[in-house]
Amino acid sequence: MEKIIDEYKQGESLILEAKENNQRKLFIESYGCAMNFSDSEIVASILANEGFNTTQNLEDADLVLVNTCSIRDKAEQTIRKRLEKYNAVKKINPKMKVGVLGCMAERLKEKFLEEEKIVDLVVGPDAYKDLPNLIAEVEDGRNAVNVILSKEETYADISPIRLNSNGVTAFVSITRGCDNMCTFCVVPFTRGRERSRNPQSILEEVNDLWNKGYKEITLLGQNVDSYLWYGGGLKKDFVKASEIQQATAINFSKLLDLCAQAQPKMRIRFSTSNPQDMSLDVIKTMAKHNNICNYIHLPVQSGSNRILKEMNRQHTREEYFELIDNIKRIIPDCTISHDLIVGFPTETEEDHQDTLSLMEYVKYSFGYMFTYSERPGTLAERKMKDDIPEAVKKRRFNDILQLQQKHSLYRTQQDLGKIVEVLIEKESKKSSAHWSGRNEHNTVVVFPKENYKIGDFVNVKANECTSATLIGEAVGLSNNN
Ligand code: SF4
């Protein structure tokens, strides 16, 4: 392992030097989930070695890359609108080349070039290391496409360049792909099979971030609970691994433990969890370390057993309740958020009531809520009719939205009058005299700036709240500084 570290340092200083001497300008923007934002930082690093500096100015760019999302039709429409914008800019900046990255690129492949004439380059989530070659092809006047999904690629050897960073919080990706095949989801088709990143390179990145002054990391994956390192390769091939490999394998709770011990003052979050794969060990590891935040994002998608089956979610509502009960038993003040879809094919009023009663049982602090959007190539699209009328989808969406707002207020009110530890991330959107940060429960907290600064852990007395924000006053620096 010694050699790789050297390369990092060398590489990094090279990047710094190269960066200073870089003449070409890269404009990169990301849409969708945190994985895409984290991937764009990998791309920026790969292209920094090819003479590209990142620019915030589209009109100046030699290369424009958009990291796309395909999770819903609306997300793809957003990308098409951005490409129209690029078209307008290309008139005043004819030299600029345009590339599409991410899940929509992987889903559409060569078709993207036919459908969107402005596009010169189509690159899937596992092919970013091929960007230098693909850009050379485009500069030779040819279109370029690489959408090959990989069995190994985790970009473990790439040190990300932090984009739009507050210098305090950062994403650290730990797995890629997903094997779960939920019937509504395109991710397994656009991001491939599950593979986990070498824990050594994860720990190096965590230590490097701490040394650079970062105070919080989020361990990232489509399904972090499925993390399993046994020397490289696909999760599904673990069964074929040698006895020693199986005996020394590192699963998610062990990785969490390693990260928490490596930097005891670094705040640790993780996303996204999956109820069918989350183990009690993970919850116990969270309880063992003060620096692992007591907050879990635990998508459920529906409260109806019949719909969960249709979605191919490998758990029942009862098993989900049992997991919630275990979380509350081991970490009583743990806050939980969710993902929910309403209007899935064949969803009845009774199924919808099951979703509402599940929400009532958990009383989530926060949630990402959507109406079902049929995705090309998924099992649901191939086998099920999108039969719930838009009006019914909308009404059911409003039902869960209103209930969630009631529960979010209920949860935020539970912190009123308490002293909460806040990591300052930025200036409040609403007032330049106030700082904004989050407590370990992932609740936004706003308070007067006084002499505190970004990156400080501050104890704040919570005096007022809305459903999403605590408003308070600082009562001093926390011991975690
Ligand atoms: S767990 Fe299901 S919803 Fe989540 S990324 Fe995998 S297939 Fe998609």
PDB file of C-alpha atoms and ligand atoms in Angstrom, residues 71 177-188 194 222-223 272-274 276-277 299 301 311-313 339, ligand 1:
ATOM      1  CA  ILE A  71     -34.570   8.089 -12.004  1.00  0.00           C
ATOM      2  CA  GLY A 177     -24.070  -0.321  -8.622  1.00  0.00           C
ATOM      3  CA  CYS A 178     -27.022  -2.222  -7.148  1.00  0.00           C
ATOM      4  CA  ASP A 179     -28.132  -5.863  -7.317  1.00  0.00           C
ATOM      5  CA  ASN A 180     -31.565  -5.392  -5.843  1.00  0.00           C
ATOM      6  CA  MET A 181     -33.655  -5.068  -9.029  1.00  0.00           C
ATOM      7  CA  CYS A 182     -36.609  -3.157  -7.538  1.00  0.00           C
ATOM      8  CA  THR A 183     -39.151  -3.323 -10.357  1.00  0.00           C
ATOM      9  CA  PHE A 184     -39.542   0.491 -10.727  1.00  0.00           C
ATOM     10  CA  CYS A 185     -35.842   1.379 -10.666  1.00  0.00           C
ATOM     11  CA  VAL A 186     -33.384   2.046 -13.522  1.00  0.00           C
ATOM     12  CA  VAL A 187     -30.269   2.124 -11.323  1.00  0.00           C
ATOM     13  CA  PRO A 188     -29.285  -1.550 -11.758  1.00  0.00           C
ATOM     14  CA  GLU A 194     -22.690  -4.053  -6.951  1.00  0.00           C
ATOM     15  CA  GLN A 222     -26.813   3.147  -3.791  1.00  0.00           C
ATOM     16  CA  ASN A 223     -27.081   0.573  -0.994  1.00  0.00           C
ATOM     17  CA  THR A 272     -28.454   5.240   1.227  1.00  0.00           C
ATOM     18  CA  SER A 273     -29.532   2.331   3.438  1.00  0.00           C
ATOM     19  CA  ASN A 274     -31.803  -0.532   2.419  1.00  0.00           C
ATOM     20  CA  GLN A 276     -33.661  -5.625   3.518  1.00  0.00           C
ATOM     21  CA  ASP A 277     -29.871  -5.439   3.955  1.00  0.00           C
ATOM     22  CA  PRO A 299     -36.281   4.248   2.017  1.00  0.00           C
ATOM     23  CA  GLN A 301     -41.284   3.082  -0.981  1.00  0.00           C
ATOM     24  CA  MET A 311     -41.911  -3.635  -6.272  1.00  0.00           C
ATOM     25  CA  ASN A 312     -39.683  -6.648  -5.488  1.00  0.00           C
ATOM     26  CA  ARG A 313     -38.710  -5.066  -2.161  1.00  0.00           C
ATOM     27  CA  ASP A 339     -38.287   7.557   0.216  1.00  0.00           C
TER      28      ASP A 339
HETATM   29  S1  SF4 B   1     -32.200  -0.638  -3.876  1.00  0.00           S
HETATM   30 FE1  SF4 B   1     -33.811  -0.664  -5.406  1.00  0.00          FE
HETATM   31  S2  SF4 B   1     -34.428   1.501  -5.549  1.00  0.00           S
HETATM   32 FE2  SF4 B   1     -32.431   1.465  -4.590  1.00  0.00          FE
HETATM   33  S3  SF4 B   1     -30.953   1.728  -6.261  1.00  0.00           S
HETATM   34 FE3  SF4 B   1     -31.228  -0.475  -5.900  1.00  0.00          FE
HETATM   35  S4  SF4 B   1     -32.802  -1.124  -7.354  1.00  0.00           S
HETATM   36 FE4  SF4 B   1     -32.911   1.115  -7.165  1.00  0.00          FE
END
